[in-house]
Amino acid sequence: MKADAAATIGDSEFDRDTRVTLREPGVYDAELSAGWTIINAVNGGYLLALIGRALADALPHDDPFTISAHYLTASQPGPAVIRTDVVRGGRTLSTGQASLFQYDEEGREVERIRVLASYGDLDTLPDDVRTTAKPPAIPPIDQCFGAGDAPDNAPPVPGSSAITERLALKLDPSTLGWALGAPSGKGEMRAWFSLADGRDADPLSLLLVVDALPPTAFELGLMGWVPTVELTTHIRHRPAPGPLRVSITTRNLAGGFLEEDAEVWDSEDRLVAQSRQLARVKLA
Amino acid sequence: MKADAAATIGDSEFDRDTRVTLREPGVYDAELSAGWTIINAVNGGYLLALIGRALADALPHDDPFTISAHYLTASQPGPAVIRTDVVRGGRTLSTGQASLFQYDEEGREVERIRVLASYGDLDTLPDDVRTTAKPPAIPPIDQCFGAGDAPDNAPPVPGSSAITERLALKLDPSTLGWALGAPSGKGEMRAWFSLADGRDADPLSLLLVVDALPPTAFELGLMGWVPTVELTTHIRHRPAPGPLRVSITTRNLAGGFLEEDAEVWDSEDRLVAQSRQLARVKLA
């Protein structure tokens, strides 16, 4: 899929594929798109964005400030239903809960993900910034590499890689060793991120961004699926238009689990999102 | 309160004050102790440990692997009820939800905290450790300072400081500037942690530990209450006996919110817990 400058927030692949339809108060029908699958599952960030959209409709506030998702069973492309519950509607923050279900052979609902989130209005926050965090050092985009740049001898990603067509992901060469069969051994992954159709980022798409890079486990020499157990994302500022810089770090791989910390920076050098997930690794 | 070498896991202040009593399947009565209050609220880590104990009883697994808490209203010492729900009972991981309620003047339940957690069995995890994380550099305990060492000119903590009597907290002098009226400006806090009665750490007490240090905001020159919006904790290993080392870091203070990342290391240099919270700051 080529970049399409016409795609905008509200009119893009991402918006169409995260559409939710109100069935009854608090209950939303959705269709999980096959376009956001990777390896053998629907991408967890895409699913979180879809649930986040339902919560934005159900809650008095529009923007996820902190959203925690526990992944129960692997989602598959196809119909789904999101059931939301308003836990508390506050003045500056409101808290909600949501569950995404799919259907088994008998049409019974099977829960895939349960989410707890607090929403607010990013545009009402003071501009005061006293951060010591620095944007990740990533070479210019034209010196980074995307899925289309993969060498012929790159190990194939097992299963689906459909999501790579939806993302304009350009990886920092220094975190690309895994693609050349020579992982660095460091739990780091850095990339420039844009949606392939040119749609700019907003708070909901940031929920996709934090889980969109190849797993740090690849650079640790562990290819294969690293299923997310839990993912919590803080949205700290509305992202400015333009490409995002994303860095993911794993410091503690132990006991068959690892954490993945993601930072997302916008084109104005603001830290717009922080996330941490606990994932399982299949140690060979 | 003096250290009491007789206190053990199961027989200690912490165990007595986090006791839950089964009222009916999935519903537990509890008494929030005034002994764990700080400033104008019951400590959020103590509350999380109490909820974590209820979930450990309700779920097929005993150990919290990842537990996310959204704090809705400030808890007060006194009676509370915890309502749990088993979301999924898996073989290696089970997921549960819990809400802690207290009572208003009319005896109606008021929700204080809602929690989503995945539990497992830490003792079944492989020993494989491939971590790049390093323990925090903290001077020896006898070169660190506790509440009893506060100089006469130290600014008094507003409100209650009862919890300081329950904790044998020894702060790294390099993160103590705030207590001398000279905050470092760095969002760092490091300390040795033990329970005052000598009870060793276990996975449940780690839920207290991650929220037990003075807020990093103090070292950023912001005294006063920093209410937690959301706190997610990963328990990565059963802690060895002996004092713990805790480091808390804030990198992004912006828009009236900050994140606090905590790491807890045991006496065998293992990273036993990682947590991140989103908290609100009252910018003067």
XYZ file of C-alpha atoms in Angstrom:
568
model
C 0.000 0.000 0.000
C 1.440 3.345 -1.043
C 1.314 6.512 0.971
C -1.858 8.467 0.274
C -1.624 12.090 1.329
C -5.425 12.288 1.272
C -5.812 10.091 4.372
C -6.781 12.177 7.400
C -7.766 11.626 11.013
C -11.315 10.297 10.697
C -10.891 9.173 7.074
C -8.172 6.519 6.845
C -7.536 2.776 6.952
C -6.985 3.000 10.673
C -10.245 4.856 11.266
C -12.244 2.482 9.061
C -10.703 -0.614 10.656
C -11.295 0.648 14.206
C -14.897 1.698 13.585
C -17.319 0.635 16.304
C -21.111 0.579 15.892
C -23.399 1.158 18.839
C -25.649 -1.882 19.250
C -27.220 -0.786 22.523
C -26.088 1.531 25.325
C -22.495 0.596 26.191
C -22.300 -2.254 23.666
C -20.464 -1.871 20.361
C -20.129 -4.158 17.361
C -16.800 -4.226 15.550
C -15.078 -6.115 12.749
C -11.476 -7.145 13.382
C -9.631 -6.474 10.140
C -7.201 -9.045 8.721
C -5.103 -6.062 7.670
C -3.551 -5.693 11.120
C -2.430 -9.272 11.700
C 1.153 -10.266 12.454
C 2.525 -13.799 12.773
C -0.514 -15.698 14.103
C -2.631 -13.035 15.764
C -4.325 -9.687 15.344
C -1.945 -6.976 16.565
C -2.571 -6.133 20.226
C -2.121 -2.409 19.694
C -4.723 -2.338 16.931
C -7.131 -4.167 19.235
C -6.398 -1.719 22.040
C -7.097 1.228 19.736
C -10.413 -0.327 18.734
C -11.421 -0.833 22.379
C -10.128 2.659 23.149
C -12.486 4.090 20.529
C -15.453 2.337 22.107
C -14.496 3.703 25.534
C -14.084 7.209 24.107
C -17.702 6.971 22.973
C -18.969 5.473 26.231
C -17.120 7.846 28.606
C -17.667 11.580 29.118
C -14.035 12.213 28.123
C -12.435 11.503 24.730
C -8.749 10.920 25.416
C -7.180 7.850 27.046
C -4.815 9.065 29.784
C -3.960 5.610 31.097
C -5.312 2.367 29.689
C -4.446 -1.142 30.908
C -5.268 -4.223 28.837
C -5.019 -7.850 29.903
C -4.931 -10.191 26.909
C -6.867 -13.388 27.580
C -7.129 -15.299 24.277
C -5.757 -14.652 20.782
C -8.110 -12.609 18.597
C -8.833 -13.566 14.997
C -10.065 -11.434 12.090
C -13.849 -11.241 12.025
C -16.790 -9.973 14.071
C -16.375 -8.882 17.672
C -18.421 -7.126 20.326
C -17.104 -4.645 22.898
C -19.008 -4.300 26.151
C -18.204 -1.167 28.146
C -18.973 -0.087 31.693
C -18.625 3.436 33.088
C -16.895 2.970 36.445
C -16.797 6.622 37.400
C -17.547 9.834 35.541
C -15.455 12.587 37.089
C -14.926 16.203 36.142
C -11.332 15.953 34.936
C -10.993 12.168 34.730
C -13.474 9.399 34.065
C -12.794 5.683 34.419
C -14.246 2.896 32.339
C -13.949 -0.803 31.738
C -14.329 -2.712 28.500
C -14.172 -6.276 27.270
C -13.752 -7.430 23.701
C -15.459 -10.708 22.823
C -15.530 -12.873 19.734
C -17.749 -15.876 19.007
C -17.091 -19.614 19.139
C -18.619 -22.229 16.819
C -21.874 -22.177 18.783
C -21.973 -18.371 18.675
C -21.105 -18.078 22.357
C -19.090 -15.023 23.352
C -15.424 -15.707 24.154
C -13.592 -12.898 25.954
C -10.357 -11.856 24.229
C -9.243 -8.772 26.160
C -10.303 -6.920 29.294
C -9.422 -3.261 29.699
C -9.467 -0.727 32.515
C -8.888 2.904 31.552
C -9.026 6.479 32.796
C -9.890 9.133 30.225
C -9.587 12.908 30.240
C -9.199 15.854 27.890
C -5.600 16.339 26.740
C -6.400 19.827 25.456
C -7.205 21.107 28.962
C -3.784 20.199 30.416
C -1.364 22.995 31.321
C 1.621 23.417 28.995
C 4.036 23.083 31.888
C 6.738 20.603 30.903
C 9.614 19.692 33.235
C 10.872 16.517 31.658
C 14.361 15.040 31.729
C 13.503 12.438 29.094
C 15.308 12.842 25.788
C 14.109 11.716 22.364
C 15.759 8.513 21.128
C 18.762 8.975 18.853
C 17.557 7.584 15.523
C 19.259 8.245 12.177
C 17.297 10.246 9.600
C 14.408 8.338 8.010
C 16.264 7.902 4.727
C 19.018 6.071 6.603
C 16.533 3.663 8.264
C 15.007 0.512 6.804
C 11.462 -0.717 6.223
C 9.893 -4.084 5.423
C 10.485 -3.438 1.715
C 14.208 -3.100 2.318
C 14.592 -6.594 3.799
C 17.498 -8.490 2.201
C 16.800 -11.762 0.420
C 18.551 -13.733 3.170
C 16.403 -12.230 5.927
C 14.621 -14.889 7.985
C 10.949 -14.826 6.968
C 8.471 -13.720 9.610
C 6.420 -16.829 10.418
C 2.763 -16.467 9.475
C 1.073 -13.243 8.488
C 2.837 -9.932 8.064
C -0.168 -8.023 6.719
C 0.294 -5.217 9.251
C 3.630 -4.284 7.665
C 1.674 -2.988 4.646
C -0.367 -0.674 6.859
C 2.660 0.832 8.562
C 5.432 3.038 7.230
C 7.912 1.676 9.766
C 11.577 2.593 9.305
C 13.876 0.752 11.703
C 17.112 2.110 13.104
C 19.872 0.031 11.427
C 21.519 -0.467 14.818
C 18.459 -2.452 15.962
C 18.118 -4.448 12.741
C 20.664 -7.189 13.428
C 17.898 -9.761 13.876
C 16.753 -9.206 10.265
C 20.260 -10.097 9.090
C 20.450 -13.165 11.310
C 22.815 -11.332 13.692
C 20.779 -10.009 16.646
C 22.627 -7.452 18.748
C 21.759 -9.159 22.028
C 20.529 -5.817 23.308
C 16.836 -5.490 24.105
C 16.346 -2.384 22.006
C 14.235 -1.511 18.984
C 13.937 1.968 17.500
C 11.996 3.215 14.503
C 10.310 6.066 12.720
C 6.574 5.418 12.622
C 3.875 6.632 10.257
C 0.692 5.059 9.003
C 1.204 3.939 5.376
C -1.704 6.016 4.070
C -0.280 9.183 5.590
C -2.890 9.601 8.341
C -1.418 11.664 11.172
C -1.280 10.360 14.728
C -3.900 11.048 17.390
C -4.321 9.687 20.922
C -6.173 6.586 19.664
C -3.586 5.700 17.023
C -0.855 6.005 19.684
C -2.433 2.922 21.269
C -1.449 1.092 18.073
C 1.991 2.695 17.869
C 3.214 1.438 21.254
C 2.793 -2.194 20.113
C 3.692 -1.840 16.428
C 7.451 -2.449 16.341
C 9.078 -5.880 16.033
C 9.521 -7.350 19.519
C 12.762 -6.532 21.313
C 13.038 -10.314 21.761
C 14.154 -10.486 18.109
C 17.278 -8.478 18.996
C 17.751 -10.815 21.955
C 17.932 -13.695 19.484
C 14.477 -15.031 20.239
C 12.459 -15.208 17.015
C 8.806 -16.180 17.072
C 5.728 -15.029 18.901
C 6.003 -12.990 22.116
C 2.394 -12.884 23.303
C 1.422 -9.884 25.407
C -0.005 -10.684 28.830
C -0.687 -7.079 29.853
C -0.098 -3.699 28.238
C -0.509 -0.333 29.956
C -0.194 2.887 27.987
C -0.079 6.486 29.207
C -1.003 9.137 26.642
C 0.735 12.312 27.797
C 0.160 14.821 25.005
C -1.760 15.146 21.734
C 0.789 14.271 19.014
C 1.788 16.906 16.482
C 1.439 16.036 12.765
C 4.376 14.253 11.173
C 6.343 11.062 11.722
C 6.785 9.674 15.245
C 9.931 8.250 16.809
C 9.412 5.077 18.843
C 11.905 3.343 21.086
C 11.286 0.036 22.829
C 13.519 -1.287 25.572
C 13.673 -4.574 27.452
C 15.890 -4.649 30.518
C 14.673 -7.750 32.286
C 14.203 -11.052 30.463
C 13.777 -13.649 33.190
C 11.692 -16.666 34.038
C 10.168 -16.815 30.572
C 8.767 -13.273 30.727
C 10.022 -9.862 29.708
C 8.870 -6.267 29.965
C 8.791 -3.988 26.935
C 8.903 -0.260 27.627
C 7.903 1.963 24.729
C 8.325 5.701 24.323
C 6.701 7.643 21.515
C 7.978 11.111 20.551
C 6.284 13.473 18.139
C 7.750 15.817 15.517
C 7.929 18.616 18.102
C 10.155 16.543 20.425
C 7.396 15.896 22.937
C 7.067 12.578 24.741
C 3.463 11.833 23.761
C 3.124 8.248 25.000
C 4.782 5.840 27.412
C 3.858 2.195 27.666
C 4.988 -0.981 29.375
C 3.913 -4.501 28.625
C 4.573 -7.864 30.209
C 5.038 -10.528 27.548
C 5.827 -14.232 27.527
C 8.813 -15.560 25.664
C 9.242 -19.084 24.381
C 12.810 -19.830 25.446
C 14.273 -22.394 23.064
C 7.492 0.699 66.575
C 10.723 -1.243 67.071
C 11.955 -4.045 64.863
C 10.674 -7.407 66.091
C 12.684 -10.310 64.744
C 9.756 -12.597 65.574
C 7.571 -11.210 62.798
C 7.276 -13.673 59.929
C 5.395 -13.994 56.651
C 1.878 -14.813 57.824
C 2.376 -13.388 61.329
C 3.178 -9.674 61.130
C 1.630 -6.203 61.137
C 1.405 -6.334 57.362
C -0.347 -9.704 57.377
C -2.782 -8.656 60.112
C -3.576 -5.338 58.410
C -4.124 -6.952 55.002
C -6.332 -9.756 56.323
C -9.461 -10.375 54.274
C -12.473 -12.362 55.498
C -14.657 -14.294 53.092
C -18.242 -13.011 53.360
C -19.626 -14.999 50.444
C -18.024 -16.514 47.317
C -15.802 -13.819 45.746
C -16.660 -11.163 48.356
C -14.255 -10.262 51.157
C -14.573 -7.974 54.163
C -11.529 -5.978 55.206
C -10.553 -3.269 57.684
C -8.338 -0.486 56.342
C -5.778 0.171 59.061
C -4.894 3.736 60.079
C -1.351 2.453 60.463
C -0.642 2.782 56.743
C -1.813 6.340 56.166
C 0.386 9.056 54.713
C -0.485 12.754 54.326
C -4.273 12.586 53.817
C -4.889 9.106 52.469
C -4.353 5.418 53.029
C -1.209 4.357 51.166
C -2.049 3.071 47.694
C 0.463 0.234 47.862
C -1.015 -1.054 51.118
C -4.468 -1.004 49.507
C -3.140 -2.829 46.460
C -1.604 -5.520 48.672
C -4.925 -5.971 50.449
C -6.803 -6.330 47.163
C -4.019 -8.587 45.909
C -4.575 -10.893 48.890
C -8.280 -11.153 48.101
C -7.503 -11.996 44.473
C -4.944 -14.610 45.548
C -7.772 -16.312 47.446
C -10.315 -15.963 44.639
C -8.048 -17.094 41.779
C -6.567 -20.552 41.163
C -3.052 -19.033 41.313
C -1.409 -17.347 44.302
C 1.108 -14.891 42.874
C 0.352 -11.587 41.147
C 2.345 -11.499 37.875
C 0.879 -8.213 36.644
C -1.688 -6.145 38.515
C -3.160 -2.835 37.369
C -5.054 -0.577 39.762
C -7.072 2.527 38.904
C -7.624 4.733 41.964
C -11.083 6.306 41.920
C -11.611 7.980 45.303
C -9.405 8.420 48.375
C -9.710 5.575 50.883
C -10.052 6.203 54.610
C -9.261 3.958 57.575
C -12.211 1.739 58.429
C -14.344 -1.059 57.006
C -14.175 -1.989 53.340
C -15.459 -4.756 51.082
C -13.598 -6.273 48.134
C -15.660 -7.825 45.351
C -13.718 -10.124 43.034
C -14.533 -11.686 39.680
C -12.633 -14.524 38.013
C -12.209 -13.400 34.411
C -10.344 -16.476 33.217
C -8.818 -19.460 34.971
C -5.940 -20.727 32.847
C -3.343 -23.392 33.426
C -0.302 -21.144 33.840
C -2.053 -17.769 34.205
C -5.428 -16.761 35.566
C -6.964 -13.312 35.307
C -9.197 -11.640 37.834
C -10.855 -8.340 38.588
C -11.494 -6.749 41.948
C -13.057 -3.595 43.333
C -12.571 -2.172 46.797
C -15.561 -0.317 48.243
C -16.120 1.669 51.414
C -19.384 3.021 52.780
C -20.927 6.487 52.746
C -23.072 8.009 55.521
C -26.109 6.057 54.310
C -24.097 2.836 54.195
C -24.041 2.804 50.412
C -20.958 1.287 48.796
C -18.536 3.797 47.266
C -15.905 2.337 44.930
C -12.336 3.335 45.836
C -10.167 1.248 43.520
C -10.704 -1.082 40.588
C -8.094 -3.697 39.766
C -7.355 -6.023 36.858
C -4.692 -8.678 37.434
C -3.129 -11.828 36.025
C -1.823 -14.339 38.538
C 0.473 -17.330 38.228
C 2.892 -19.434 40.254
C 6.326 -17.803 40.561
C 7.850 -21.062 41.761
C 7.142 -22.797 38.446
C 9.093 -20.279 36.329
C 12.392 -21.347 34.745
C 15.537 -19.909 36.340
C 16.710 -18.512 33.022
C 17.760 -14.894 33.540
C 19.077 -12.719 30.713
C 18.710 -9.280 32.184
C 20.711 -6.153 31.455
C 19.149 -4.271 34.364
C 21.561 -3.412 37.173
C 20.725 -2.909 40.859
C 20.577 0.745 41.901
C 23.766 2.153 43.435
C 22.753 2.876 47.038
C 25.209 3.469 49.886
C 25.268 0.883 52.699
C 22.221 1.014 54.993
C 24.199 2.597 57.838
C 25.039 5.514 55.518
C 21.360 6.072 54.594
C 18.720 7.973 56.540
C 15.302 7.101 57.956
C 12.377 9.122 59.296
C 13.997 9.157 62.727
C 17.072 10.875 61.347
C 15.156 13.900 60.031
C 16.812 17.158 61.087
C 14.841 19.630 63.215
C 14.609 22.042 60.295
C 13.090 19.459 57.962
C 9.753 20.566 56.518
C 7.022 18.567 58.289
C 5.060 16.116 56.149
C 1.533 17.556 55.995
C -1.044 15.335 57.669
C -0.448 11.770 58.800
C 2.891 9.996 58.617
C 1.770 6.848 60.445
C 3.134 4.592 57.715
C 6.682 5.730 58.467
C 6.465 3.786 61.745
C 5.586 0.582 59.882
C 8.499 0.862 57.466
C 12.231 0.638 58.042
C 12.953 2.949 55.127
C 16.533 4.195 54.715
C 16.875 6.813 51.994
C 19.932 7.359 49.832
C 21.389 10.721 51.011
C 21.721 11.816 47.376
C 17.909 11.729 47.052
C 17.244 13.426 50.390
C 17.667 17.058 49.360
C 13.924 17.681 49.687
C 14.073 16.835 53.412
C 16.666 19.564 53.853
C 14.671 22.081 51.836
C 17.087 21.667 48.915
C 15.522 19.271 46.385
C 17.972 17.996 43.754
C 15.636 18.748 40.869
C 16.161 15.190 39.664
C 13.176 12.834 39.655
C 14.935 10.134 41.615
C 14.348 8.434 44.967
C 16.322 5.460 46.255
C 16.079 3.561 49.501
C 16.651 0.398 51.442
C 13.279 -1.102 52.384
C 12.283 -3.426 55.192
C 9.109 -3.771 57.212
C 9.686 -2.307 60.692
C 8.741 -5.545 62.458
C 11.293 -7.522 60.462
C 8.827 -9.472 58.326
C 10.536 -10.590 55.124
C 9.158 -9.658 51.712
C 6.846 -11.820 49.646
C 5.003 -11.140 46.390
C 2.086 -9.490 48.206
C 4.272 -7.156 50.269
C 6.074 -6.112 47.070
C 2.774 -4.485 46.061
C 3.257 -2.202 49.071
C 6.963 -1.667 48.431
C 6.545 -0.175 44.956
C 4.462 2.708 46.389
C 6.185 3.148 49.757
C 8.920 5.713 49.068
C 8.430 9.486 49.230
C 7.223 10.722 45.838
C 9.917 11.685 43.343
C 7.984 14.967 43.073
C 9.592 15.947 46.415
C 13.014 15.930 44.749
C 11.485 17.937 41.909
C 10.598 20.615 44.455
C 6.905 19.786 44.573
C 5.874 19.038 48.150
C 2.365 17.873 48.957
C 0.124 15.111 47.748
C 0.746 13.350 44.443
C -2.381 11.211 44.054
C -1.992 8.032 42.023
C -4.318 7.695 39.048
C -3.132 4.249 37.970
C -0.454 1.852 39.199
C 0.662 -1.298 37.390
C 3.103 -3.692 39.029
C 4.886 -6.709 37.594
C 6.155 -9.261 40.119
C 9.026 -11.053 38.402
C 10.517 -13.274 41.115
C 9.856 -14.362 44.680
C 12.035 -12.074 46.838
C 14.834 -13.564 48.924
C 14.888 -12.773 52.683
C 16.622 -9.575 53.735
C 16.361 -5.871 52.952
C 15.213 -4.716 49.513
C 16.641 -1.927 47.388
C 14.060 0.312 45.728
C 14.649 2.968 43.101
C 11.976 5.288 41.765
C 12.467 7.428 38.684
C 10.397 10.138 37.041
C 11.478 11.204 33.553
C 8.423 13.019 32.305
C 6.642 15.647 34.408
C 4.290 17.402 32.013
C 0.761 18.731 31.840
C 0.208 18.254 35.560
C 0.958 14.524 35.472
C 4.063 12.420 35.976
C 5.040 8.777 35.736
C 6.879 7.021 38.559
C 8.845 3.920 37.610
C 9.865 1.700 40.512
C 12.342 -1.153 40.573
C 12.688 -3.487 43.538
C 15.813 -5.614 43.987
C 16.244 -8.366 46.549
C 19.274 -9.339 48.635
C 20.402 -11.754 45.895
C 20.562 -8.961 43.295
C 17.430 -10.092 41.485
C 14.963 -7.628 40.003
C 11.857 -8.901 41.790
C 9.361 -6.167 40.881
C 8.878 -3.408 38.330
C 6.080 -0.880 38.508
C 4.903 2.276 36.803
C 2.275 4.687 38.005
C 0.627 7.744 36.526
C 0.138 10.395 39.184
C -1.233 13.925 39.288
C 0.880 16.781 40.548
C -0.427 20.026 41.945
C 1.847 22.546 40.210
C 2.115 25.633 42.396
